[in-house]
Coordinates of C-alpha atoms in Angstrom, one line a residue:
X1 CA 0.0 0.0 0.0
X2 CA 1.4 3.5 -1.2
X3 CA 1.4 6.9 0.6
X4 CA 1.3 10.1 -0.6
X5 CA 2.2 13.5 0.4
X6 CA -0.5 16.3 -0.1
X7 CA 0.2 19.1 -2.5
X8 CA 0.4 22.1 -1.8
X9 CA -2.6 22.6 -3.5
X10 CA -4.4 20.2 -1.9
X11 CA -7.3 21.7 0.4
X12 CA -6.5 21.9 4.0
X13 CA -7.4 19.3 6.5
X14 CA -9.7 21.0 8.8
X15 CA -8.9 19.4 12.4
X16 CA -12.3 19.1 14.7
X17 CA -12.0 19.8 18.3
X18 CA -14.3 19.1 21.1
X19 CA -16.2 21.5 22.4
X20 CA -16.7 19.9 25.6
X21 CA -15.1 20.8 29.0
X22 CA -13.7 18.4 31.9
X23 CA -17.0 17.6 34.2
X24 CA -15.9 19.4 37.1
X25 CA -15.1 22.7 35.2
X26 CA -19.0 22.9 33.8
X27 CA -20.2 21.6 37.4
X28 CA -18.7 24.6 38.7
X29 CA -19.9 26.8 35.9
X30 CA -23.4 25.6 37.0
X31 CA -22.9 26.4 40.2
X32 CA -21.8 29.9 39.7
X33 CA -24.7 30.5 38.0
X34 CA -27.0 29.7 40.1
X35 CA -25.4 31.9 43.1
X36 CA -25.2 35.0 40.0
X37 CA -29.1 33.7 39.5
X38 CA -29.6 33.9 43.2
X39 CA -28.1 37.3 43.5
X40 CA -30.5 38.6 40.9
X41 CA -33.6 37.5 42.4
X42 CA -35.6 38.3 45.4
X43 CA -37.5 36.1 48.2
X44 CA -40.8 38.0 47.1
X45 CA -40.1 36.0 44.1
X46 CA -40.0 32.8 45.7
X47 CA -43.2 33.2 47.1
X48 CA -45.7 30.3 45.8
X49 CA -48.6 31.8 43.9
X50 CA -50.9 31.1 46.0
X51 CA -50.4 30.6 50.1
X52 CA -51.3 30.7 53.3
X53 CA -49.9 31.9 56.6
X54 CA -50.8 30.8 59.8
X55 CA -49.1 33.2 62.6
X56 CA -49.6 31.9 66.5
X57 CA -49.8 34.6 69.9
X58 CA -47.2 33.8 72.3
X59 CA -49.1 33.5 74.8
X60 CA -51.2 30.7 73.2
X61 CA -51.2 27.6 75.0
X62 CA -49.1 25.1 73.5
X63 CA -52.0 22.5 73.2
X64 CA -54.0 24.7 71.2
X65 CA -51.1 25.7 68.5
X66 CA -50.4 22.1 68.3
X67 CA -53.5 21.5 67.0
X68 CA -54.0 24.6 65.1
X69 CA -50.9 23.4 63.2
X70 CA -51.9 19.6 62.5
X71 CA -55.7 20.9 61.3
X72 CA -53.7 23.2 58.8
X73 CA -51.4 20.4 57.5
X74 CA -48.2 22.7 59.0
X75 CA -45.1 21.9 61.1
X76 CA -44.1 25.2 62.4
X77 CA -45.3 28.6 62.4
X78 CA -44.2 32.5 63.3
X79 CA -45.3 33.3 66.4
X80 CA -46.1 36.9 67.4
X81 CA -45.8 38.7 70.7
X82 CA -49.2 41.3 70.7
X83 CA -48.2 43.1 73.8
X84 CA -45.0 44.9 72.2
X85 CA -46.3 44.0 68.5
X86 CA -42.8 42.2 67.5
X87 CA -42.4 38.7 65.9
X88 CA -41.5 36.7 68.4
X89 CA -39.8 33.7 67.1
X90 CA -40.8 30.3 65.7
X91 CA -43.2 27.5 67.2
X92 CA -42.1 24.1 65.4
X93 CA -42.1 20.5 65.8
X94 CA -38.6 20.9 67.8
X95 CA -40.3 22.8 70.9
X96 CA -42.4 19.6 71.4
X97 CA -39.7 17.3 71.4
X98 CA -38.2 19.7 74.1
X99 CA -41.0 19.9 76.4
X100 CA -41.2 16.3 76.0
X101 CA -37.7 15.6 77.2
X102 CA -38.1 18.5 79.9
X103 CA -40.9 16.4 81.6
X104 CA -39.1 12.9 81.1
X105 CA -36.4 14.7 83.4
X106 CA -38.1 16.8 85.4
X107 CA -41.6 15.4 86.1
X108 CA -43.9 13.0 84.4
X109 CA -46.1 12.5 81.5
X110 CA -49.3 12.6 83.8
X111 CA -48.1 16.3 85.2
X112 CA -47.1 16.5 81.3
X113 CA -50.9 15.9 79.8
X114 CA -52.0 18.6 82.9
X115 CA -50.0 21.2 82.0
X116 CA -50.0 21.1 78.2
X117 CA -53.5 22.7 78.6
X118 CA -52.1 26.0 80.6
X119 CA -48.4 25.6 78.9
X120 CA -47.9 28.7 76.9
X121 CA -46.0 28.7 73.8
X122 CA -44.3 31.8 75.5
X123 CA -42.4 29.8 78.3
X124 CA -40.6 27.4 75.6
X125 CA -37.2 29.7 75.4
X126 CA -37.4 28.3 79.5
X127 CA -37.7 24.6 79.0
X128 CA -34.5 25.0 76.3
X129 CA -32.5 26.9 78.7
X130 CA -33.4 24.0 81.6
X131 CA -32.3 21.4 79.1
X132 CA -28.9 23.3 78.0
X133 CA -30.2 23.2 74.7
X134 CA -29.3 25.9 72.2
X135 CA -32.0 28.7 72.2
X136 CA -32.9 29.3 68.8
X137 CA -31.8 32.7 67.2
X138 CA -34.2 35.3 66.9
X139 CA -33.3 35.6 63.1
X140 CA -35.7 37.3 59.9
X141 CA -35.1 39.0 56.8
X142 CA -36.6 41.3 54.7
X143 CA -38.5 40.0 51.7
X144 CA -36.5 42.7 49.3
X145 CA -33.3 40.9 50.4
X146 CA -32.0 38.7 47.5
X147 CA -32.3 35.1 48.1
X148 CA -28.5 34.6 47.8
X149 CA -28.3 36.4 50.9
X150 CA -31.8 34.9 52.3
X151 CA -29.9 31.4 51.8
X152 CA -26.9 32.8 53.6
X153 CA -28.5 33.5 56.6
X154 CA -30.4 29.8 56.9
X155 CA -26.5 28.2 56.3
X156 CA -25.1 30.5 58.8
X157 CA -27.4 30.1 61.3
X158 CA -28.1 26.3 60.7
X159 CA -31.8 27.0 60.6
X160 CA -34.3 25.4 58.5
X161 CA -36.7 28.3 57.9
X162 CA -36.5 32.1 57.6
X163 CA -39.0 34.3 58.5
X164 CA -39.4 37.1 56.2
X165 CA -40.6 40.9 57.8
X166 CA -41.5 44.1 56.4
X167 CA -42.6 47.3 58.3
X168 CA -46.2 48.8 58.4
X169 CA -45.2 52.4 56.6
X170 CA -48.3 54.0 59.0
X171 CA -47.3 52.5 62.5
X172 CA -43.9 51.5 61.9
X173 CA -44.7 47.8 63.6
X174 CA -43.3 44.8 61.9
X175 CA -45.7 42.8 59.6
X176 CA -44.8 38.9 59.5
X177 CA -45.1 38.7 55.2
X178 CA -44.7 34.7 54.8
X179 CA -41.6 32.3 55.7
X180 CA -38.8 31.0 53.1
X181 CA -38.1 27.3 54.5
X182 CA -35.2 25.4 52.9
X183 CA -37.6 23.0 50.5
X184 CA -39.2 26.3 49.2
X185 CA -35.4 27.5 47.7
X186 CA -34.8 24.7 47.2
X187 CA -37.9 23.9 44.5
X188 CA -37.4 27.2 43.2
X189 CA -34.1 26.8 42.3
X190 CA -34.9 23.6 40.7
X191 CA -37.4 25.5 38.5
X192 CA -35.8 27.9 37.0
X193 CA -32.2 27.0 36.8
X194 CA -32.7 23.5 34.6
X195 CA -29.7 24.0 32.2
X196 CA -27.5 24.7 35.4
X197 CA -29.1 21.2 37.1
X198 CA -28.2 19.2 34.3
X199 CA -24.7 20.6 34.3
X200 CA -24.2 19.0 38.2
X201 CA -23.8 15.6 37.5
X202 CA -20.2 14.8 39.7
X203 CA -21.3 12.0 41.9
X204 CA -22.3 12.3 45.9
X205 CA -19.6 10.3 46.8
X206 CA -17.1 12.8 44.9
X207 CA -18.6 15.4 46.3
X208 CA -19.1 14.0 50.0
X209 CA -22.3 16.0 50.3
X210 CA -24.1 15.0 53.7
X211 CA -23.3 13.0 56.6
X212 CA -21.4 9.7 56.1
X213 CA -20.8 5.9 58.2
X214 CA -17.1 6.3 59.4
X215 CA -17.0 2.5 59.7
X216 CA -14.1 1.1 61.6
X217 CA -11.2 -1.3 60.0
X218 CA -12.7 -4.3 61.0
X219 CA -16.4 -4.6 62.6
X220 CA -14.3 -7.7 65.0
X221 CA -12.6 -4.3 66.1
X222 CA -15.8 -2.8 67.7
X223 CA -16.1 -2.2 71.1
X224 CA -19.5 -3.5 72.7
X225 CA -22.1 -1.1 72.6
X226 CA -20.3 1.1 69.9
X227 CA -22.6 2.3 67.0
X228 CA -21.1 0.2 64.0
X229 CA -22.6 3.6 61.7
X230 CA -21.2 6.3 63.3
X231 CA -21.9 9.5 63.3
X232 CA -25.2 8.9 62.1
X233 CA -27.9 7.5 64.9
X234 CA -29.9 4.8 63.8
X235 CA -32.6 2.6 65.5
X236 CA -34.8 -0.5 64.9
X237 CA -38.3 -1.8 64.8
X238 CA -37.4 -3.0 68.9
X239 CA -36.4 0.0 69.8
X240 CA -38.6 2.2 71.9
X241 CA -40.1 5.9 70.3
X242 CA -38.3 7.8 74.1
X243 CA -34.8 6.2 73.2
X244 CA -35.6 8.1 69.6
X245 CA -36.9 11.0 71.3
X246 CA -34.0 11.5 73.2
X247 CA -31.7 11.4 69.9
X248 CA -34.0 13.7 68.3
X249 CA -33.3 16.6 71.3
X250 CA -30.2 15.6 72.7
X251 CA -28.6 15.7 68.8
X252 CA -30.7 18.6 67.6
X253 CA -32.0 16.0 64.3
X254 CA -35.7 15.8 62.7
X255 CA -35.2 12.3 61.4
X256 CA -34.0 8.8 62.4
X257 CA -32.9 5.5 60.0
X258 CA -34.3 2.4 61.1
X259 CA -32.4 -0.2 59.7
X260 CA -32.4 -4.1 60.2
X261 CA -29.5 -7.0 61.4
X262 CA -27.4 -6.4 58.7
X263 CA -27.9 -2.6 58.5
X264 CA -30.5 -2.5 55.4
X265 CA -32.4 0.5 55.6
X266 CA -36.5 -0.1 55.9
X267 CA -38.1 3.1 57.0
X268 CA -37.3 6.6 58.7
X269 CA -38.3 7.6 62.1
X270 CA -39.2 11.6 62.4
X271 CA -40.0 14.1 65.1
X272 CA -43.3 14.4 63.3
X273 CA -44.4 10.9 63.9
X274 CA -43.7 11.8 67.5
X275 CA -46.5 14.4 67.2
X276 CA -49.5 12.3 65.7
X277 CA -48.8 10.3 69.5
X278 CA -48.6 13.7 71.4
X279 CA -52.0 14.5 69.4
X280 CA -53.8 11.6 70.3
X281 CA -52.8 12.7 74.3
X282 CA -51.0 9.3 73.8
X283 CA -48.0 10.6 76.1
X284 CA -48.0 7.0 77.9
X285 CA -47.5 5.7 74.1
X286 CA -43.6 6.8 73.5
X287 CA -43.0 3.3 75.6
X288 CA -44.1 1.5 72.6
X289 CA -41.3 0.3 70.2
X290 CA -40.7 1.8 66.6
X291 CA -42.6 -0.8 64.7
X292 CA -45.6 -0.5 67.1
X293 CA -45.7 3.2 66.6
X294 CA -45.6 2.7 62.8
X295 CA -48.7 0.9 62.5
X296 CA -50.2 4.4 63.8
X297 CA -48.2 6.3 60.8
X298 CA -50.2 8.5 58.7
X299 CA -51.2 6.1 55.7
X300 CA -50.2 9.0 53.5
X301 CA -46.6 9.0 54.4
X302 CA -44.8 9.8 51.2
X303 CA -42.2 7.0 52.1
X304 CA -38.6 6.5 52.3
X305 CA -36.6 8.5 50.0
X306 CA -33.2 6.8 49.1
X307 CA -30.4 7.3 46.9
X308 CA -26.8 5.9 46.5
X309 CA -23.3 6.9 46.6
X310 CA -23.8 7.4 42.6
X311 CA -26.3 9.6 42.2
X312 CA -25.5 13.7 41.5
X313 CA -26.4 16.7 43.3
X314 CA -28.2 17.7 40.0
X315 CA -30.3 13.9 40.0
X316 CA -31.6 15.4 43.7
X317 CA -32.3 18.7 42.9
X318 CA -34.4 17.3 40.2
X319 CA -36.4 15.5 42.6
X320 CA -37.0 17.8 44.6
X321 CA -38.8 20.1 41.8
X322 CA -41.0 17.2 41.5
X323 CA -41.7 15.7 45.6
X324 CA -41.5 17.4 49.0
X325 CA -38.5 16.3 50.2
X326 CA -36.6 16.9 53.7
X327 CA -33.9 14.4 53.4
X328 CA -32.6 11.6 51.6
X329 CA -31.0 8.5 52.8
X330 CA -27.8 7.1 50.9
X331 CA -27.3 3.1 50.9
X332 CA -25.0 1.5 49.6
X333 CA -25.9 0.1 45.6
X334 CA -24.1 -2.1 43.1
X335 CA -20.6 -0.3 43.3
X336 CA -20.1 -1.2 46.9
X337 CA -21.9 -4.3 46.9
X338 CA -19.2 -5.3 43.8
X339 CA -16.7 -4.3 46.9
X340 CA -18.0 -7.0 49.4
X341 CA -20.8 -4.7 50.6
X342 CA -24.5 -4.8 51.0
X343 CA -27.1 -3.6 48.9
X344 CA -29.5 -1.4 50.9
X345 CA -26.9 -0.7 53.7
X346 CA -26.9 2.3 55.4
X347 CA -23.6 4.8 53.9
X348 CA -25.6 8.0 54.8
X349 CA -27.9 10.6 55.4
X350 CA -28.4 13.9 53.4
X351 CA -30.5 16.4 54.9
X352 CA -31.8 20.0 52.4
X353 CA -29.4 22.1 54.7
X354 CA -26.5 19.6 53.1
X355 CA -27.9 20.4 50.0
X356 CA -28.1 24.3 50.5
X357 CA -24.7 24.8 51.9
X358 CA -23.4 22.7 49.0
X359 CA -25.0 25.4 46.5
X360 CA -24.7 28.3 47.7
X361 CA -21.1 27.5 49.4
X362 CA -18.4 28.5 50.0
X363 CA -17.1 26.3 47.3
X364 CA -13.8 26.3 45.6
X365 CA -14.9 27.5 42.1
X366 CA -13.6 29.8 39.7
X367 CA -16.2 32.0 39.3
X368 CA -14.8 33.6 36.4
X369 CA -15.8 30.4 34.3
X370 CA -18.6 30.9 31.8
X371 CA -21.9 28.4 32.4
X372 CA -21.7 25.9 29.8
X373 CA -24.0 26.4 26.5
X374 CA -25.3 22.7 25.6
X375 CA -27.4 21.0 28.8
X376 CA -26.1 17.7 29.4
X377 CA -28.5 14.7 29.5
X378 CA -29.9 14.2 32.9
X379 CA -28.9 11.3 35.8
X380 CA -31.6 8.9 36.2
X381 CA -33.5 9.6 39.4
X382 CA -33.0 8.3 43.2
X383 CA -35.3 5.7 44.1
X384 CA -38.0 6.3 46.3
X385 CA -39.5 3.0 47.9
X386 CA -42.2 3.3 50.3
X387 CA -42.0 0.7 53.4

C-alpha cells in the first residue's frame, strides 16, 4: 500500500476539536450560576402563587397551637408577641420534642398531659434553657433581600426556615409577610435554573455531600455497645419511640434511619411521627417500640426517600422540583456491593441544609468560568420506595 504526500494545492485538513469541557469545570460553571441567579432574584419572588400563613400569639397555649398546626397540615409557624407587637420567634415541631424531654427529666407525663393545657408557647425559650439546649436565634429578613443572601442566613445560622418581615409604613410595627423554608429555595431553584441542574452531575460520593458511616477497619474491632454507623444515629423496629426522642433533642435531628440485622435501611423515624402520638394525648405511648408506633403512621406518608453513593447533586435537585423532600437516605448500591458490601446498607444521610450549603457554598470554584451552553442529559432519578 502506497502513501502520498499532499500538495500544496491540496485543500487543507480542517482538524475538529471538542467542544466539551472536563465535568468538574461545567459543574462549577453551574454552580456559579446559580449563586449569579440567586443574586438577581428576590424572596418575594419565591413566594408560591398562591399561600397561606398561619401566625400563633405567644401566649397561646401550647395545646392549642399544636392542633392549630396539625388541622392546617403545617409543622411550624411564626409566632407573634401582641403586647410589644414584635415577631417573636418560631413555634415548630422541635419545641415539642423539648417539652417532652423537659418532663421525662423533670416530672412526668401525667403532670405532662395537665400542663399542656395551661403551657404557653411563651415559656418554651425556658424549658431550652433547663435542658442546655441551644436557644434558637431570633433571626428574619426582609423579603427585598435577594435570596442569595436569604440562603446565607439559613446556612449561617443552621436554621431550616426564615422568616421574612416588612414594616407597616403608617405604625412602623413589623408585619410577618410569609416564611422561606429550605424546600421552598430549594424547589425554586430547581425551577428555574434546569440548564444549570443538568450541568451538576459529579457524583455524591465525589462530592461528599451530607453526613457519612465512618466505619471502623474491621467490625471484629468494635467495642461492645459502639454504634457500627457512626456519626449517624440509627434505630430499629425494637427499639422504643423515648430512646428516639432522646436522639432527636439531645442531637438537635428531625429524622431517624431504622435499619435491620445487617444494616438494610427499611423506614425513617421523624419528630413528626412523635406528634400524631402527642396528638392523640398518647404521652404514655412513646414506651411502645418503633414498629408498634408505625402501625399508627399516617397512611399518607410519602415514604422512604433513598439514593446511593452514585447519584448527583443535580439527579436530587431534580427530585425535589417534583416531591416534597426533607432528606434523603444514601445506601449503599451495586458499586459497593461489587466491593463486598451490602445492597441497601446504610452509607448515609443527606438532609436540604446539606444540599443548600453545598449550592450556595463557600465552594472552591472559579467563578470567572462561563456556564456551559449545551445542557447535558440528565442522571436517572434516586429511588423512592415506600416501606
Amino acid at each position: 500500500m502506497s502513501t502520498g504526500a499532499l500538495s500544496p494545492t491540496s485543500p487543507k485538513v480542517k482538524r475538529k476539536y471538542s467542544a466539551r469541557r472536563p465535568a468538574s469545570e461545567t459543574h462549577d460553571a453551574a454552580l456559579y450560576s446559580i449563586r449569579a441567579f440567586l443574586r438577581s432574584r428576590t424572596s418575594y419572588d419565591a413566594f408560591p402563587v398562591s399561600f397561606r400563613l398561619i401566625v400563633l400569639d405567644s401566649q397561646l397555649e401550647v395545646k392549642r397551637a399544636l392542633q392549630c398546626l396539625l388541622l392546617n397540615g403545617v409543622v411550624s409557624a411564626p409566632l407573634w408577641n401582641s403586647e410589644k407587637s414584635v415577631f417573636a420567634g418560631m413555634f415548630t415541631v422541635s419545641d415539642i420534642i423539648h417539652l417532652i424531654q423537659f418532663y421525662y427529666h423533670t416530672s412526668s407525663y401525667d403532670n405532662a398531659a395537665t400542663d399542656v393545657e395551661t403551657f404557653r408557647l411563651e415559656s418554651l425559650r425556658d424549658i431550652e434553657k433547663s435542658l442546655g439546649v441551644a436557644t434558637p436565634p431570633l433571626i428574619h429578613e426582609h423579603p427585598n433581600a435577594s435570596l442569595y443572601d436569604a440562603a446565607q442566613r439559613l446556612i449561617q445560622t443552621h436554621a431550616r426556615r426564615l422568616p421574612l418581615l416588612d414594616n407597616d409604613t403608617e405604625t412602623g410595627h413589623q408585619v410577618i409577610v410569609s416564611v422561606l423554608t429550605q424546600y421552598r429555595l430549594l424547589k425554586f431553584i430547581a425551577i428555574n435554573c434546569t440548564r444549570d441542574i443538568q450541568s451538576l452531575h459529579l457524583p455524591l460520593r465525589k462530592l461528599r455531600i451530607g453526613t457519612y458511616v465512618q466505619r471502623e477497619p474491621s467490625e471484629g474491632e468494635l467495642q461492645p455497645g459502639q454504634n457500627p454507623y457512626h456519626p449517624i444515629a440509627t434505630a430499629t423496629m425494637d427499639t422504643t419511640v423515648f430512646d428516639v426522642v432522646h436522639m432527636f433533642s439531645e442531637r438537635g435531628i428531625s429524622a431517624v434511619p431504622i435499619i435491620d440485622e445487617n444494616g438494610v435501611v427499611v423506614n425513617l423515624y421523624e419528630t413528626v411521627d412523635v406528634i400524631t402520638l402527642v396528638r392523640l394525648g398518647a404521652y404514655q405511648a412513646l414506651d411502645l417500640t418503633i414498629a408498634e408506633a408505625l402501625n399508627q403512621r399516617s397512611p399518607d406518608f410519602p415514604g422512604v426517600v433513598i439514593c446511593t453513593a452514585s447519584d448527583s447533586i443535580g439527579t436530587l435537585l431534580q427530585l425535589i422540583k417534583k416531591r416534597r423532600v426533607h432528606r434523603l437516605v444514601v445506601v449503599e448500591g451495586e458499586e459497593e456491593e461489587r466491593k463486598g458490601g451490602k445492597k441497601g446498607r446504610l452509607l448515609g444521610i443527606i438532609t436540604l441544609s446539606d444540599v443548600l450549603r453545598y449550592v450556595i457554598g463557600p465552594v472552591d470554584i472559579q467563578e470567572s468560568v462561563e456556564p456551559r451552553e449545551e445542557p447535558s442529559t440528565p442522571a436517572s432519578a434516586p429511588t423512592m420506595t415506600e416501606a
